[in-house]
Amino acid sequence: APLAKNTSTFELSLIQKSRGKKDWQIRRNYPETGIGLFYVDYNNSEIYGKAIGLVPHLRLRLITTQHFSWSVRMGMGICYYSNPYQRVPHQNLQNETIGGYINNLTPMQTDLRWIINKHLEFQAGAHLIHISNGSFRRPNFGINIWGIQTGIRYFPVSNKPQKIKRNLPELKNNFKFYPKVAIAFVEQGQPDGGLSRVYNAGFYTTKRYWNKNKLILGADYTYNTATYSYLKYNELKRGEENKYSSQASIYAGNEFELNRVGIVLQAGVYLHK
């Protein structure tokens, strides 16, 4: 289907610049936290519609000097998508990107800021906005919007609130063990097909370091009923359908602690596919 040359995105966010009232804010170099209302117009309403979502987000400063700073912002939320793929009651077969009304909305952004004075900042950077639903409803190619931005930020009082600095207590660096279980759903086969269950179970252990990060080592096992149904229907792997409908993996990762919330990056390998 045709894509418009331009899209329009609007964001209204409530942002708090941390001053160090909590220990984790000092350990993370005084980040910004916020929640944003996003509105995305793909400029082709008959096919792609519009999206409106609510996204919690976090901005971390990577490099800060007296007059310049470099930061990244990450968020993940939920959005309503107005015109997904559908056959009835209103046919929209051209939209092969989004298959359902409820989707994930993930904005990522990086920018450089020139701090002119305590009231004015000039900024320029790049951003990416991703919308999809993890194949909960198909089709689900997803839509990515990337772009560059520039602008002026004005602070009526000051862009440098007084920061709290104090000595922080040492946190325990002991090992901890966690079990986990989960269930997910995936739409099988063609759009408007049945929802199949995906079961997951596993365990992992963590060890804190630097008073703000955790090393993660773990293993998990997944069983996909959609794969089982496919093998049974097509008479493949007779007698071994359960075996080939599951997979096991081991993984390692890192958790960036933000008080009672953590951001986890991990990678692993499959032991059985």
Coordinates of C-alpha atoms in Angstrom, one line a residue:
A1 CA 0.0 0.0 0.0
P2 CA 1.2 3.6 -0.6
L3 CA 2.9 5.5 2.2
A4 CA 2.6 9.2 2.7
K5 CA 5.8 11.2 2.2
N6 CA 5.4 12.8 5.6
T7 CA 3.9 11.9 8.9
S8 CA 3.0 14.1 11.9
T9 CA 3.7 13.3 15.5
F10 CA 2.6 15.3 18.5
E11 CA 3.7 14.7 22.1
L12 CA 2.6 16.3 25.3
S13 CA 4.7 15.2 28.3
L14 CA 4.9 15.8 32.0
I15 CA 8.5 15.6 33.0
Q16 CA 10.3 15.7 36.3
K17 CA 14.0 16.6 36.5
S18 CA 15.4 14.7 39.5
R19 CA 17.4 16.6 42.1
G20 CA 18.7 13.6 44.1
K21 CA 16.0 13.3 46.7
K22 CA 16.2 9.5 46.2
D23 CA 19.5 7.5 46.2
W24 CA 18.9 6.0 42.8
Q25 CA 18.7 9.4 41.2
I26 CA 22.2 10.3 42.4
R27 CA 23.5 6.9 41.3
R28 CA 22.0 7.4 37.8
N29 CA 23.4 11.0 37.4
Y30 CA 20.0 12.8 38.0
P31 CA 17.9 11.5 35.1
E32 CA 14.5 12.9 33.9
T33 CA 11.4 10.8 34.2
G34 CA 8.0 11.5 32.6
I35 CA 4.8 10.3 31.0
G36 CA 3.8 11.4 27.5
L37 CA 0.6 11.5 25.5
F38 CA 1.5 10.7 21.8
Y39 CA -0.6 11.3 18.7
V40 CA 0.7 10.0 15.3
D41 CA -1.0 10.8 12.0
Y42 CA 0.3 8.8 9.0
N43 CA -1.4 11.2 6.6
N44 CA -3.3 8.4 4.9
S45 CA -6.4 8.0 7.1
E46 CA -8.3 5.7 4.7
I47 CA -5.6 3.0 5.0
Y48 CA -3.4 3.7 8.0
G49 CA -5.5 5.7 10.3
K50 CA -4.0 7.4 13.4
A51 CA -2.5 6.3 16.7
I52 CA -2.8 7.7 20.2
G53 CA -0.9 6.4 23.1
L54 CA 0.3 6.9 26.7
V55 CA 4.1 6.2 27.3
P56 CA 6.2 6.4 30.5
H57 CA 9.7 7.4 29.5
L58 CA 13.2 8.0 31.0
R59 CA 16.0 10.3 29.8
L60 CA 19.6 9.6 30.8
R61 CA 22.5 12.0 30.4
L62 CA 25.5 10.2 28.9
I63 CA 27.9 13.2 28.8
T64 CA 27.4 16.6 30.5
T65 CA 29.7 19.6 30.5
Q66 CA 29.1 23.2 31.5
H67 CA 27.6 24.2 28.1
F68 CA 26.9 20.9 26.3
S69 CA 25.1 17.6 27.1
W70 CA 24.3 14.4 25.2
S71 CA 21.3 12.3 26.4
V72 CA 19.2 9.4 25.3
R73 CA 15.5 8.9 26.0
M74 CA 13.6 5.6 26.0
G75 CA 10.0 4.7 26.6
M76 CA 7.4 1.9 26.2
G77 CA 3.7 2.3 26.4
I78 CA 0.4 1.3 24.9
C79 CA -1.6 2.9 22.0
Y80 CA -4.9 2.7 20.3
Y81 CA -4.6 2.4 16.5
S82 CA -7.7 3.6 14.6
N83 CA -7.7 1.7 11.3
P84 CA -6.0 -1.7 11.4
Y85 CA -6.3 -4.5 8.8
Q86 CA -9.8 -5.9 8.7
R87 CA -12.2 -7.6 6.4
V88 CA -15.5 -6.8 8.1
P89 CA -17.4 -4.7 8.9
H90 CA -15.3 -2.1 7.1
Q91 CA -12.9 -3.6 4.7
N92 CA -9.3 -2.4 4.9
L93 CA -7.1 -5.1 3.2
Q94 CA -4.4 -2.7 2.1
N95 CA -3.1 -2.1 5.6
E96 CA -0.7 -5.0 5.9
T97 CA 1.3 -3.4 8.7
I98 CA -1.0 -3.4 11.8
G99 CA -3.6 -6.0 12.5
G100 CA -5.2 -4.9 15.7
Y101 CA -6.5 -1.9 17.6
I102 CA -4.3 -2.2 20.7
N103 CA -0.5 -2.0 20.1
N104 CA 2.8 -1.3 21.7
L105 CA 4.3 2.2 21.2
T106 CA 8.0 2.6 21.7
P107 CA 9.7 5.9 21.2
M108 CA 13.5 6.3 21.3
Q109 CA 15.4 9.6 21.0
T110 CA 18.9 11.0 21.3
D111 CA 19.9 14.6 21.2
L112 CA 22.8 17.1 21.7
R113 CA 22.1 20.2 23.7
W114 CA 23.9 23.5 23.7
I115 CA 23.2 25.2 27.1
I116 CA 23.2 28.9 26.2
N117 CA 22.2 30.1 29.7
K118 CA 20.0 29.0 32.6
H119 CA 16.9 29.8 30.6
L120 CA 17.7 28.7 27.0
E121 CA 18.9 25.5 25.4
F122 CA 19.3 24.7 21.7
Q123 CA 18.9 21.0 20.9
A124 CA 19.2 18.7 17.8
G125 CA 19.0 15.0 17.4
A126 CA 17.3 11.9 16.0
H127 CA 14.3 9.8 16.9
L128 CA 12.6 6.5 16.2
I129 CA 9.0 5.5 17.0
H130 CA 7.9 1.9 16.6
I131 CA 4.3 0.6 16.7
S132 CA 3.4 -3.1 16.6
N133 CA 1.5 -5.8 18.7
G134 CA 3.9 -8.8 18.7
S135 CA 1.6 -10.8 16.4
F136 CA -1.2 -10.8 18.9
R137 CA -3.2 -9.8 15.9
R138 CA -2.0 -10.2 12.3
P139 CA -0.7 -8.9 10.0
N140 CA 2.0 -7.3 12.1
F141 CA 4.9 -5.9 10.1
G142 CA 4.7 -2.8 12.3
I143 CA 5.4 0.8 11.5
N144 CA 8.6 2.6 12.2
I145 CA 8.9 6.4 12.0
W146 CA 12.4 7.9 12.0
G147 CA 13.5 11.5 11.7
I148 CA 15.7 14.3 12.9
Q149 CA 14.6 17.2 15.1
T150 CA 15.8 20.5 16.3
G151 CA 14.4 23.1 18.6
I152 CA 14.7 25.6 21.5
R153 CA 13.9 24.8 25.1
Y154 CA 12.9 27.6 27.4
F155 CA 13.0 27.4 31.2
P156 CA 11.2 30.3 33.1
V157 CA 13.2 29.7 36.3
S158 CA 16.3 27.6 35.6
N159 CA 17.4 24.6 33.6
K160 CA 19.9 23.8 36.4
P161 CA 17.9 23.1 39.6
Q162 CA 20.1 22.8 42.7
K163 CA 21.2 19.2 43.0
I164 CA 21.4 17.3 46.2
K165 CA 24.8 15.6 46.8
R166 CA 25.5 13.3 49.6
N167 CA 27.4 10.1 50.4
L168 CA 25.3 7.0 49.6
P169 CA 25.2 3.7 51.5
E170 CA 26.8 0.6 50.1
L171 CA 24.2 -1.9 48.8
K172 CA 24.5 -5.6 49.3
N173 CA 26.1 -7.4 46.4
N174 CA 24.8 -10.9 47.3
F175 CA 23.4 -13.4 44.8
K176 CA 19.6 -13.7 44.5
F177 CA 17.5 -16.4 42.8
Y178 CA 14.2 -15.9 41.0
P179 CA 11.7 -18.3 39.3
K180 CA 9.4 -17.0 36.6
V181 CA 6.3 -18.1 34.7
A182 CA 4.4 -16.3 31.9
I183 CA 1.7 -16.8 29.3
A184 CA 1.3 -15.0 25.9
F185 CA -1.0 -15.3 22.9
V186 CA -0.2 -15.3 19.2
E187 CA -2.6 -15.3 16.3
Q188 CA -2.1 -18.4 14.2
G189 CA -2.0 -18.5 10.5
Q190 CA -4.2 -16.0 8.6
P191 CA -5.6 -12.7 10.0
D192 CA -8.7 -13.2 12.1
G193 CA -7.5 -16.7 13.0
G194 CA -7.6 -18.2 16.5
L195 CA -5.4 -17.1 19.3
S196 CA -3.0 -19.8 20.5
R197 CA -1.3 -19.9 23.9
V198 CA 2.5 -19.7 24.4
Y199 CA 3.7 -20.9 27.9
N200 CA 7.1 -19.8 29.4
A201 CA 8.9 -20.9 32.6
G202 CA 12.4 -20.5 33.8
F203 CA 14.7 -19.2 36.5
Y204 CA 17.6 -16.7 36.8
T205 CA 20.1 -15.5 39.3
T206 CA 21.5 -11.9 39.8
K207 CA 24.4 -10.3 41.5
R208 CA 24.6 -6.5 42.0
Y209 CA 27.7 -4.5 41.2
W210 CA 28.6 -0.8 41.3
N211 CA 25.6 -0.2 43.6
K212 CA 23.3 0.3 40.6
N213 CA 23.6 -2.6 38.2
K214 CA 22.9 -6.4 38.3
L215 CA 24.5 -9.2 36.3
I216 CA 21.9 -11.7 35.2
L217 CA 22.4 -15.4 34.3
G218 CA 19.3 -17.6 33.5
A219 CA 17.6 -20.3 31.6
D220 CA 14.0 -20.7 30.2
Y221 CA 11.7 -23.0 28.4
T222 CA 8.9 -22.1 26.0
Y223 CA 6.0 -24.2 24.7
N224 CA 4.0 -22.9 21.7
T225 CA 0.6 -24.5 21.1
A226 CA 0.4 -22.8 17.7
T227 CA 3.4 -24.9 16.5
Y228 CA 1.9 -28.0 18.0
S229 CA -1.4 -27.5 16.1
Y230 CA 0.5 -26.8 12.8
L231 CA 2.5 -30.0 13.2
K232 CA -0.5 -32.1 14.0
Y233 CA -2.6 -30.7 11.2
N234 CA 0.1 -31.2 8.6
E235 CA 1.1 -34.6 10.0
L236 CA 4.7 -33.5 10.5
K237 CA 7.1 -34.9 13.2
R238 CA 4.6 -37.7 14.0
G239 CA 4.9 -38.7 17.7
E240 CA 7.3 -35.8 18.4
E241 CA 5.0 -32.9 18.1
N242 CA 5.5 -31.8 21.7
K243 CA 9.3 -31.9 21.3
Y244 CA 9.3 -29.7 18.2
S245 CA 6.8 -27.3 19.7
S246 CA 9.2 -26.3 22.5
Q247 CA 12.5 -24.6 22.9
A248 CA 15.0 -24.0 25.7
S249 CA 17.6 -21.3 26.1
I250 CA 20.3 -19.9 28.4
Y251 CA 21.0 -16.2 28.6
A252 CA 23.1 -13.5 30.2
G253 CA 22.2 -9.9 30.7
N254 CA 22.4 -6.7 32.7
E255 CA 19.8 -4.9 34.7
F256 CA 20.0 -1.1 35.2
E257 CA 18.3 -0.4 38.5
L258 CA 16.0 2.6 38.8
N259 CA 14.7 2.3 42.4
R260 CA 12.0 -0.4 42.1
V261 CA 12.1 -0.4 38.3
G262 CA 14.8 -2.0 36.1
I263 CA 15.7 -1.8 32.5
V264 CA 17.1 -5.2 31.3
L265 CA 19.3 -5.9 28.3
Q266 CA 20.0 -9.5 27.6
A267 CA 21.2 -12.0 24.9
G268 CA 21.3 -15.8 24.8
V269 CA 21.4 -19.0 22.7
Y270 CA 18.9 -21.7 22.1
L271 CA 19.7 -25.2 23.3
H272 CA 16.8 -26.8 21.5
K273 CA 14.8 -25.2 18.8

